[in-house]
Each structure stands twice: as C-alpha cells, then as structure tokens.
XYZ file of C-alpha atoms in Angstrom:
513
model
C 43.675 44.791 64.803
C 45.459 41.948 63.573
C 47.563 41.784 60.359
C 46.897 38.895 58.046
C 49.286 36.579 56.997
C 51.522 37.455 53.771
C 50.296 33.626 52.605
C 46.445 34.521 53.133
C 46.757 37.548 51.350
C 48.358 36.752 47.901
C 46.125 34.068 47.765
C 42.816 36.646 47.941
C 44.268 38.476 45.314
C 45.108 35.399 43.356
C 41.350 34.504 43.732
C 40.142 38.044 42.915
C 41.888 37.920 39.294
C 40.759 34.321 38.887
C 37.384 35.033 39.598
C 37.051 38.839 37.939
C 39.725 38.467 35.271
C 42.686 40.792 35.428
C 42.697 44.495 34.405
C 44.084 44.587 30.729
C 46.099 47.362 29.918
C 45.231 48.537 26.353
C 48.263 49.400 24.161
C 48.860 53.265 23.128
C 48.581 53.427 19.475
C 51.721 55.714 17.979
C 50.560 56.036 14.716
C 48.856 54.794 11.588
C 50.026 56.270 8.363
C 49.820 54.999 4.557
C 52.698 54.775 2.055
C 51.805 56.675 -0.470
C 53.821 55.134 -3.414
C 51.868 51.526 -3.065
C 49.242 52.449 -0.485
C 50.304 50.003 2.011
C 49.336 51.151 6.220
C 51.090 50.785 8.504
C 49.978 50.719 12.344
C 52.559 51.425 14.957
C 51.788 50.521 18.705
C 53.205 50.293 22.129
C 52.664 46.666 23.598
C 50.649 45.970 26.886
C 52.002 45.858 29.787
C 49.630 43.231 31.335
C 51.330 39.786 31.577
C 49.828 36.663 29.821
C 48.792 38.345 26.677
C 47.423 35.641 24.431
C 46.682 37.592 21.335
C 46.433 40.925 19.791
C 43.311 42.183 17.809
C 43.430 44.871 14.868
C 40.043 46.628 14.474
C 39.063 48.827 11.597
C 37.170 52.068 12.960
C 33.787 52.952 11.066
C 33.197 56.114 13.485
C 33.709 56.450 17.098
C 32.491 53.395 18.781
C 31.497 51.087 16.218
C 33.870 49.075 14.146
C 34.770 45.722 12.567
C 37.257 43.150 13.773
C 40.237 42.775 11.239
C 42.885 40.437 11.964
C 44.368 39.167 15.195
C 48.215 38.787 16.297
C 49.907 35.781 19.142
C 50.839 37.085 21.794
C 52.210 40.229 22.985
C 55.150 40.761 20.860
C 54.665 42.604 18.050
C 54.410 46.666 18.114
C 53.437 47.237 14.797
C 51.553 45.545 11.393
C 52.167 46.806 7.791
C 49.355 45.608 5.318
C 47.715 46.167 1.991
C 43.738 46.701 1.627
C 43.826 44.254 -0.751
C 44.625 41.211 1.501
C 41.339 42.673 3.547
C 37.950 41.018 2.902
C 35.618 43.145 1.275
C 33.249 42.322 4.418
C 35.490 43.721 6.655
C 36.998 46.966 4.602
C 35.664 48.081 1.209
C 38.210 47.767 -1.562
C 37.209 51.653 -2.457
C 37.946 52.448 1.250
C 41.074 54.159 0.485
C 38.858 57.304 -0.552
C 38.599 58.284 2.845
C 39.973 58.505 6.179
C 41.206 55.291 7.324
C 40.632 54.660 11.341
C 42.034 51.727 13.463
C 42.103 50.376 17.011
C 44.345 47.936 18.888
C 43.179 45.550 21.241
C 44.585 42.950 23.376
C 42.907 39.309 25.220
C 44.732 37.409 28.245
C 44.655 33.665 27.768
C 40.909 33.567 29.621
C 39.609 36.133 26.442
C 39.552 38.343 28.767
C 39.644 42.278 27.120
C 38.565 45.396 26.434
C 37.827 46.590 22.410
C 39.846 49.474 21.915
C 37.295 50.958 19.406
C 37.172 54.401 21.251
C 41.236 54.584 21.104
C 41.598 54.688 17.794
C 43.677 56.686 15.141
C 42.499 57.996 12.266
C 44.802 58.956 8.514
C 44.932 61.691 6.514
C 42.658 62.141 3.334
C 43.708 64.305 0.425
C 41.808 65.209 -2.279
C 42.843 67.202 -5.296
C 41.412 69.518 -7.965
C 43.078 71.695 -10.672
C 41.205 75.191 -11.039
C 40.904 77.568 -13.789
C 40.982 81.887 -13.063
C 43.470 81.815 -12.459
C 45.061 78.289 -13.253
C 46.096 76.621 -9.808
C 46.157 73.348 -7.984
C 44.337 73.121 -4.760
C 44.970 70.265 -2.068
C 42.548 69.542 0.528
C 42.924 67.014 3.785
C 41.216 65.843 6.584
C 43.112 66.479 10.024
C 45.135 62.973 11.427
C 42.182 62.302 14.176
C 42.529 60.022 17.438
C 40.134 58.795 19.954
C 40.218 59.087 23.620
C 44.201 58.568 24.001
C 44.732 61.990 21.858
C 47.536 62.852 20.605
C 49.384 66.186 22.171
C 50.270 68.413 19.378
C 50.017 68.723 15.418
C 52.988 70.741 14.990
C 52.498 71.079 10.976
C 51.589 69.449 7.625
C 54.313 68.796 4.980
C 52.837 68.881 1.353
C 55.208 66.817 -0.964
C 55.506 66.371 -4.210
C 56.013 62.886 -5.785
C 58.285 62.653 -8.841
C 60.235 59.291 -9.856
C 58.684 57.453 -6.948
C 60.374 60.166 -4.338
C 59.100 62.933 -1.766
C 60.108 66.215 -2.206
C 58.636 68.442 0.171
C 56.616 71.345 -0.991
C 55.275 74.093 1.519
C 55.018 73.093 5.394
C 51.726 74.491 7.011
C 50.625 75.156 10.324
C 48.801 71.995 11.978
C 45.616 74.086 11.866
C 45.983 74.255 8.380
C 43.884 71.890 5.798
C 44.632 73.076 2.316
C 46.784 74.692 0.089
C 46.905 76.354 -3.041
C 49.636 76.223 -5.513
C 49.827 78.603 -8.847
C 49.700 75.629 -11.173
C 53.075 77.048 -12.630
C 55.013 76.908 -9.445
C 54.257 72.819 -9.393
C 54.005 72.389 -12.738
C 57.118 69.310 -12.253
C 54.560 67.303 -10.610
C 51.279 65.517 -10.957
C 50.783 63.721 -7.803
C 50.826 64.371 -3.924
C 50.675 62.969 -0.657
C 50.964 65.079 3.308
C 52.874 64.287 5.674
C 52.095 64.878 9.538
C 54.441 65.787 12.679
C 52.665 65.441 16.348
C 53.971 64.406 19.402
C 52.784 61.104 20.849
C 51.183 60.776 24.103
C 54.717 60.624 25.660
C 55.607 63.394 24.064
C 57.356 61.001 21.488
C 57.841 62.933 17.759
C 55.528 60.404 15.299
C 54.670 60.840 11.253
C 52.201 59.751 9.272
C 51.623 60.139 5.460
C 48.030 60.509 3.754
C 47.181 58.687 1.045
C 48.461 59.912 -2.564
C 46.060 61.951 -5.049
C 47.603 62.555 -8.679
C 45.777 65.548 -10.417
C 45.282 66.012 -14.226
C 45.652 69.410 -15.862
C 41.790 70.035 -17.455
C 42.562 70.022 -21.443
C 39.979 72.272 -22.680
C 38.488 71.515 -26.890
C 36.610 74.131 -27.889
C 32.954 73.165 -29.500
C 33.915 71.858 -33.420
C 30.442 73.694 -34.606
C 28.995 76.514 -33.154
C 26.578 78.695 -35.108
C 23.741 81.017 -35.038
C 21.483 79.567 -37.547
C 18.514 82.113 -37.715
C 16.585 84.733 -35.701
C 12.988 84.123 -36.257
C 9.633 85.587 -35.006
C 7.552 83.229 -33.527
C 3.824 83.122 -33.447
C 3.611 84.889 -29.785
C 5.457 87.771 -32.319
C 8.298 87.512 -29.829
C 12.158 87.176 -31.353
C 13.378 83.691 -31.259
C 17.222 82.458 -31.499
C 18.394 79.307 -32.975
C 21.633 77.932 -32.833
C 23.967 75.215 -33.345
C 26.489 73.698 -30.412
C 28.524 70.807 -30.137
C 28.060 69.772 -26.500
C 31.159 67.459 -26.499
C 33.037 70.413 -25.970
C 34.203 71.646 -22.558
C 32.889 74.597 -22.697
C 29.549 75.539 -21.699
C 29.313 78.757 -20.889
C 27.728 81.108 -23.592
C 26.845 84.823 -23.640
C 24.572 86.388 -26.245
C 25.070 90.308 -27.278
C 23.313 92.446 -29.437
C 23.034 96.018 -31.538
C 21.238 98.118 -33.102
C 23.246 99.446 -35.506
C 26.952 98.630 -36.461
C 28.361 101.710 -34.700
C 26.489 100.634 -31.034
C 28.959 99.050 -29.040
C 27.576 95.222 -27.678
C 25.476 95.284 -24.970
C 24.895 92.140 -22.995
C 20.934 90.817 -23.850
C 21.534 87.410 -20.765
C 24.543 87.313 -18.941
C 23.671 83.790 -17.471
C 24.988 80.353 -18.828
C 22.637 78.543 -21.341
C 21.938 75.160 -19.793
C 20.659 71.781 -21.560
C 22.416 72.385 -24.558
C 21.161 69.886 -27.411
C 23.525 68.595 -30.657
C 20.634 69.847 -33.173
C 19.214 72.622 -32.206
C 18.659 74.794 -29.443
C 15.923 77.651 -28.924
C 15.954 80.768 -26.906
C 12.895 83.393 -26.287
C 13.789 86.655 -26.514
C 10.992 88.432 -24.519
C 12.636 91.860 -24.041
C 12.993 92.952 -27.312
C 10.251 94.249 -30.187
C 9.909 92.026 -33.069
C 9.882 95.166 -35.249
C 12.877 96.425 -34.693
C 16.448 95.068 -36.592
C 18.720 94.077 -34.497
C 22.632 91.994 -35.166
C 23.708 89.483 -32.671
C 26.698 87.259 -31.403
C 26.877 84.048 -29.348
C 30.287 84.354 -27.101
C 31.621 81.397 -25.810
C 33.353 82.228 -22.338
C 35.763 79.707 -20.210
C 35.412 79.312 -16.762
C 36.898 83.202 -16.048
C 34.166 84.562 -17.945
C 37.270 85.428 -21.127
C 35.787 85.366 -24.389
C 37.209 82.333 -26.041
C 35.610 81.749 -29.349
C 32.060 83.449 -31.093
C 30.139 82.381 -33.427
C 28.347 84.234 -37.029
C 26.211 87.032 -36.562
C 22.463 86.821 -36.946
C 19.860 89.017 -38.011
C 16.180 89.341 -37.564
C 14.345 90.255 -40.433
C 11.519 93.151 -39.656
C 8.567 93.894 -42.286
C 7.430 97.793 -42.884
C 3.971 98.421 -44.753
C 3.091 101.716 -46.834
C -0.471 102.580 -48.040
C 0.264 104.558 -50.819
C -3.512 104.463 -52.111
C -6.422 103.293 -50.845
C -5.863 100.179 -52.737
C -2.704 98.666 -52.158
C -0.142 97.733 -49.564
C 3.445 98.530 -50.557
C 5.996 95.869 -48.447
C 9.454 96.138 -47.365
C 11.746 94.512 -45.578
C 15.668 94.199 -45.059
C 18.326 91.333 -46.053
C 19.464 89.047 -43.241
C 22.491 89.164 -42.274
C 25.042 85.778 -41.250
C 24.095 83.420 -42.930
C 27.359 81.608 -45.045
C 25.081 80.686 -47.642
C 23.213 82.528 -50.345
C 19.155 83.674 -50.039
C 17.311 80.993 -52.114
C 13.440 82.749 -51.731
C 11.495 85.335 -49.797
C 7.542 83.872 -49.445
C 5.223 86.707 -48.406
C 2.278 85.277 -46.601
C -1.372 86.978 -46.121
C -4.087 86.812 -43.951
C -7.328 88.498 -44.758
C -9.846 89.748 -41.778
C -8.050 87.384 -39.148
C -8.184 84.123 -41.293
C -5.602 81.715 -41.915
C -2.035 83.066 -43.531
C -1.556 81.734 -47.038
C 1.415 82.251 -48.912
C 0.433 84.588 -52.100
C 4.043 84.856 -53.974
C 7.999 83.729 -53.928
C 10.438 86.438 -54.950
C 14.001 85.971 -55.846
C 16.551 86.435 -53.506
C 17.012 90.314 -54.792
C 14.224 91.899 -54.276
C 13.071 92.820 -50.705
C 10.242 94.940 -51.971
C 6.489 93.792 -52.990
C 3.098 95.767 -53.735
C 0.002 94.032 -52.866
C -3.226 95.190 -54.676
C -6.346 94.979 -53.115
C -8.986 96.026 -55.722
C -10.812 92.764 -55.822
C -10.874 92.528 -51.845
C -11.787 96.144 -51.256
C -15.883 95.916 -51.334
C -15.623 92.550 -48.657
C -12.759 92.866 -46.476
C -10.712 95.719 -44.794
C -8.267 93.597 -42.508
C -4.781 92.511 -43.776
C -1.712 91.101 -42.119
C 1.637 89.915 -43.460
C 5.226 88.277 -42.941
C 8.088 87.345 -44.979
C 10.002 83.906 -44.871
C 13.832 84.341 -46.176
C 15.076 80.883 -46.879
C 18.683 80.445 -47.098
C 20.028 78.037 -49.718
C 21.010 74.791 -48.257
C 24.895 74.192 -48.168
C 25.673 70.281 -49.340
C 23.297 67.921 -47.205
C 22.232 70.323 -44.616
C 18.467 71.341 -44.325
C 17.009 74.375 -45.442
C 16.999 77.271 -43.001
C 14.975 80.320 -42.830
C 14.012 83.477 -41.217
C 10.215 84.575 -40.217
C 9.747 88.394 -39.954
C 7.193 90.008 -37.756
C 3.707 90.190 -38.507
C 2.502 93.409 -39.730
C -1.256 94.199 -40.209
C -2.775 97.324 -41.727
C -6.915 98.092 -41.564
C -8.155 99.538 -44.399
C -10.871 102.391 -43.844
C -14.279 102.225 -44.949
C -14.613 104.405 -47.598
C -18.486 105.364 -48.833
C -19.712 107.723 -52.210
C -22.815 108.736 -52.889
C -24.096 110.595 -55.987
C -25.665 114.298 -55.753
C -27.711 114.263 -58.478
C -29.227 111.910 -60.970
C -30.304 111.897 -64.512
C -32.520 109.102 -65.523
C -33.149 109.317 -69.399
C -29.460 110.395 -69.635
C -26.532 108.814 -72.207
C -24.200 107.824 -70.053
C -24.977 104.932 -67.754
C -22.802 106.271 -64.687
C -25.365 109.084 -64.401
C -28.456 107.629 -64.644
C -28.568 105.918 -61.060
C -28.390 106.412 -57.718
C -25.863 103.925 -56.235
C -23.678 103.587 -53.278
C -19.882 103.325 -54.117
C -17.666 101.854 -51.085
C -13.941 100.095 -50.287
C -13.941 97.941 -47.377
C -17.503 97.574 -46.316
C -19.226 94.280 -44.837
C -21.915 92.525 -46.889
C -24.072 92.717 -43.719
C -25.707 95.254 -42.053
C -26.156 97.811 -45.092
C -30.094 99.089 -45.412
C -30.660 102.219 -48.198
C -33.678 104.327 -48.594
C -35.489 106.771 -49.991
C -37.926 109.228 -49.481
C -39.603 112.139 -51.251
C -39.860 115.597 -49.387
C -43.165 114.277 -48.000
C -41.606 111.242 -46.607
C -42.918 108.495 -49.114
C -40.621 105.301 -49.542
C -39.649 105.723 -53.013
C -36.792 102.400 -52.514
C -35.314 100.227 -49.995
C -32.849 97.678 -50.390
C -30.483 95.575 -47.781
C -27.938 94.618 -51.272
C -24.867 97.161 -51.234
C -25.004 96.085 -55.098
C -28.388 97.826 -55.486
C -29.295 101.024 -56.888
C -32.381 103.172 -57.484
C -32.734 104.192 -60.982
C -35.067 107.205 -60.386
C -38.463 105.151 -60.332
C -41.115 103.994 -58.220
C -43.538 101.711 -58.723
C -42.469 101.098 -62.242
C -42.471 105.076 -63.114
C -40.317 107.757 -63.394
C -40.565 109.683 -60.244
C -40.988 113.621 -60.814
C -38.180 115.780 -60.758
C -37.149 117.563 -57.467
C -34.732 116.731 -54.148
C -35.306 113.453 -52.489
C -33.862 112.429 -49.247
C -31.754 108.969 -48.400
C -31.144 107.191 -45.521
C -27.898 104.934 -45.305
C -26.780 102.239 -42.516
C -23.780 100.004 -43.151
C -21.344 98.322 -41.099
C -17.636 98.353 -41.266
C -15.254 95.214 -41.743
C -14.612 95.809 -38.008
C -18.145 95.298 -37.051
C -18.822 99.222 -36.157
C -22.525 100.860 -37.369
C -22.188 103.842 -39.078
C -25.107 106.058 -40.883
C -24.907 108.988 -43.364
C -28.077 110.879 -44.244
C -27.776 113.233 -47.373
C -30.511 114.369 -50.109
C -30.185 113.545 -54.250
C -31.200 115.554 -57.088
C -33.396 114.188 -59.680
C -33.339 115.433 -63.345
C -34.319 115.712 -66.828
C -32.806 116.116 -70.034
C -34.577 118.292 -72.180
C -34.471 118.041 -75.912
C-alpha cells in the first residue's frame, strides 16, 4: 500500500477544518467569587488553547443548560473579568439577582463563529443568608454549596465564616466542606453585624482556588413590649358561655399570649389555652370560653410570653360576675351576686334584668355600686305567671374619654310551683265575707285550662265555671242550697303547661240565731 505524499496530506486536513470548522477547546473556568465589601464578581479562567480565537463570550447561568449571553471579550487574551451587576442590563441579569446564587459560563468563537456555549461548564457562588434567633439568643448563617457544571471541581476542603468589621475579614470558625451553616451564641459575635464565606477547593488541576459569597449584615431583633394591654371584662354571653375581652396594642412585637385562671386566690394558675391568640385587633378582641360554667367565679390573667415561651409582661386580672337566687317564700326571689374584680376604675351601676315565662328581659332596677344584693317580689305576678329568669350588668365608671365597660352575669331562672287552696267548709249567711264562699285560692296558675264544679251527694251540678276568679256562694238556681257535704271537681293547668286535677268535698252551713 502506498504512502501518500506529506503535501497531499496537510492539505486534506487543511480542507477538513475549512470545511467542518476546527474543534474549539473550551476554557476551564477557575473560579467565580464576589467581593463582599462592594459586591463586585469576579470570573477567573484558563484561556483556550485552540489558535485563532476571535472573541470570548461571558454567559450568565439561569440553571443547567439554559442561560443568557452577557458580554463578549477580543480575542484570546484575557483569563479573567471583574464586574459590577450594575453595569448589567436588567434584561440580561436582574438588579435583585445578588439574592441568590450567581452562575456563569465561558465561551470562546474562532474567526469563522465557530463554537461551542459553555452553558453546561459553568460555576456557580456562594449564597448566605442570615437570621438572628431568640431561645436562646444566637446568629445563624446559612449558604448554598460553590456548585460547577460538567468540568467539576475536585475537592471542597472547607468553608471560612468571616466576620466583617471596618471594611476587613476576620475569620470566624472554618467548617468542613460538607458543612452549610453555622450557629454562633449571639454573644460570642456580638463585635460584628455582617458576614460573608469564604471557599477552598482544588481546581481541576489540582490548583488551590477561593471564592467569597456574597455579604449578609444581620440586625439584632429589638423587642417593644405592647404600650396597652388589658383585660377589660369577663362577660356571659347569650349562649350562657364565659366570654373574655381585652385590649392589645398589635404594634408590639410580641404576639404570643397565654390566658390562666383560678378559682380561688390560694389555687395556683392553671393554664385555660396554651396556644398563641392570632388576629389580634387594636379595639377589642373576643375569646369563647367553652370549657368553663358560667356559674361559677373564677380570676384570670393574660401573660404575654416572648418567643421562649418566658413570661414577659401580664396584664389586670378579670373577674366574671355569677348570680345566686334564694326563694325564701313563695313570693319572692332574693338575688345575689359578687363584686368584680380588675377593673382600675370604680363600679358606676348594677342593672338587674327580668324575664317573665320566657319573654323578653327588661331591666326592672339600677342599684348603687354597694349593694350586690336585691329581693324581687312577686305578689302581683303570682296568679299569671310562674317562670322567672335574671342577670346583673356591673358597669364600671368610665375613666376620662374612654367608653363605658361592663360585666353580664349568668342567667339564672327559678320556676315557681303551683300552689292551689281550697276551703273545707262554708257558711253562707255568715259575717265575715272570707267564709261565706267557696273559692279557689292559687300562686302561679295559667288563666287557661281551669274548669270547677260542683255536685250534691246525688250528683246534681250545683256550679260550673272556667274563671279561676269565680266562686260559688252556696246557691243554686238563685237559692240557698240545703245544708250537708257537697263534692267538687277541679282541673287547672300549670304555668308550664302540665294538667293537674284535685277532687275534694265542702261543707255547707248555717248560723243559727
């Protein structure tokens, strides 16, 4: 087989790369790092080594395989480009871009544009972020690794965390380049306010490189506690369930509030809802309290708690007001109820309100702020109704321009019982007017439903009537009936509805003179 001639044989190869372009070596990328004290980057590369190199081309890296041509270099000569974002078109990197890993690729074109865009051979900064934390008080620092494409880098050998005072670097704590936070005891660093991290890898020719992150300062959290923050009343709402109402300036820091009862001064707090109250409002805020009973007194405390769940501030105790009935007679309802307690200002009023048989509460009298007793009588509601409920509003005095406040106790209802009294014996032609009839006394009877009458041994009607204000006075049929026993029937219904009869027999006599 013959050899072909030196001569014939460059010139295939000269026709090959004419033809098909040469094979463009891409340049290795060293490092990209930012300086933190301006936030200037710097990209550090290793030139091509293909010949006829007519310019370079700087890409910025969205994600692996995608990215956005930046600026382009003459030539071949230079290994490295130091720039701000700021002399970047928006178009091609946001202006806010420095709040997150920065990535970039270097290309490079022969004088026919001929090329390959390095956008899988990229390298990738450092992002810190930053946040001061309470429980205890510390700083913690937080970065994303230093990232490169296909042309990886060999080793992270560690991360440097420095601190930045006066415009200098003073290194912190080195970590382990598997390592991508830190926490410092916010004492320990309490000289400085701002960081940066600094990376050591070896290239991919085993050359040592660095690269910095970008800088992140970090403000110590000043913490105001609320300027108001009161308990303004414990009420009973009309579900008779305990309601609280307080007062919170939601400017403040703080939102984190506990609530804690007792039962008696002695009881030692016990926690009523240990979680955070959320939507806090300037005027007024609500809470149900569906766990406890209305009629018992209890004291509570709002506790304001920081982020370590330590009791910080609290505010003025508060009281629910609970209202305790008596029937001493069968005509009367003796009331009493206790003082609130927590309010800064002085009791203007207690109102006691009344409803009768289910009907609409109306207030019936105002007390002075001393007395926290009242006797209701109930003489002139005894023959109609037997049903009675009542609360007691405590209104506080208002203090300069605020509004009045008050207090609602529970509702407390007592049923009277019917109560009926019939007569043994009559005496028609007697004195006293009381003894000549035959008429049904009652308390707390309904108008409907009462029948009355009366029979002779024989069982002859001698009266009927369906009026509870009726009586019989001994006659029938415009005469004096004779004297003897005589037998009644009786059917009334109570205020509650129920049908009750009594059956009994009545005397009937004579005076003699």
């Amino acid at each position: 087989m013959k050899l072909l001639p030196v001569k014939i044989l460059f010139f295939i190869i000269l026709l090959n790369c004419r033809l098909f372009g040469q094979i463009i070596d891409i340049p290795d990328i060293r490092y990209v790092t930012i300086n933190p004290l301006n936030n200037e980057i710097t990209i550090a590369w290793d030139s091509s080594l293909t010949a006829n190199i007519a310019f370079t081309r700087i890409s910025y890296v969205l994600r692996d395989g995608f990215g956005r041509d930046m600026l382009d270099l003459h030539f071949n000569r230079d290994t490295s480009i130091t720039f701000s974002l700021d002399t970047i078109p928006n178009s091609i990197i946001d202006t806010d871009s420095i709040d997150r890993p920065l990535g970039f690729s270097v290309s490079v074109y022969d004088i026919n544009n001929n090329g390959k865009l390095a956008l899988n051979s990229f390298h990738k900064t450092m992002y810190l972020k930053g946040s001061y934390l309470f429980c205890p008080e510390r700083v913690e620092l937080s970065w994303t690794p230093y990232t490169t494409g296909e042309l990886a880098i060999k080793t992270i050998q560690n991360y440097t965390i420095y601190g930045i005072n006066n415009n200098q670097l003073i290194p912190l704590k080195q970590v382990e380049g598997n390592i991508n936070s830190y926490v410092f005891d916010a004492e320990s660093i309490e000289a400085y306010k701002c960081f940066c991290i600094g990376v050591s890898f070896l290239g991919y020719d085993n050359k040592p490189c660095t690269s910095f992150s970008n800088k992140v300062c970090i403000e110590k959290k000043i913490t105001d506690k609320p300027r108001y923050f009161a308990i303004d009343n414990l009420t009973v709402g009309d579900n008779d369930k305990l309601n609280l109402e307080f007062r919170y300036d939601t400017t403040s820091s703080f939102k984190k509030l506990h609530l804690y009862y007792f039962e008696n001064p002695s009881q030692k707090f016990e926690l009523l809802d240990s979680t955070s109250f959320t939507n806090l409002d300037d005027t007024i805020n609500i809470v149900e309290l569906n766990n406890l009973n209305s009629k018992q007194k209890y004291l509570f405390k709002l506790y304001l708690l920081n982020d370590c769940n330590e009791i910080i501030d609290s505010s003025n105790f508060g009281s629910n007001i609970v209202l305790t009935i008596q029937e001493k007679t069968a005509f009367d309802a003796f009331l009493e109820w206790n003082k609130y307690i927590g309010w800064n200002g002085e009791i203007s009023r207690h109102e006691i309100y009344r409803s009768i048989d289910n009907d609409t509460f109306e207030k019936i009298n105002s007390l002075s702020n001393n007395y926290f007793t009242y006797t209701d009588y109930l003489n002139l509601l005894a023959e109609d109704h037997n049903s009675f409920c009542y609360y007691i509003k405590t209104i506080q005095k208002p203090i300069q321009n605020e509004k009045e406040i008050w207090s609602k106790s529970n509702t407390f209802c007592i049923n009277k019982t019917a109560r009926v009294f019939v007569p043994n014996t009559i005496i028609p032609n007697s004195s006293i007017a009381e003894n000549k009839i035959f008429k049904v006394y009652s308390t707390y009877l309904s108008s409907e439903g009462f029948r009355l009458v009366i029979f002779d041994q024989w069982g002859k009607l001698q009266f009927e009537s369906t009026n509870p204000n009726d009586y019989w006075d001994a006659t029938s049929n415009g005469k004096f009936v004779q004297e003897g026993t005589y037998i009644y029937h009786l059917e009334y219904s109570t205020t509650q509805g129920n049908i009750e009869n009594k059956k009994g027999t009545v005397n009937v006599l004579f005076e003699r003179n």
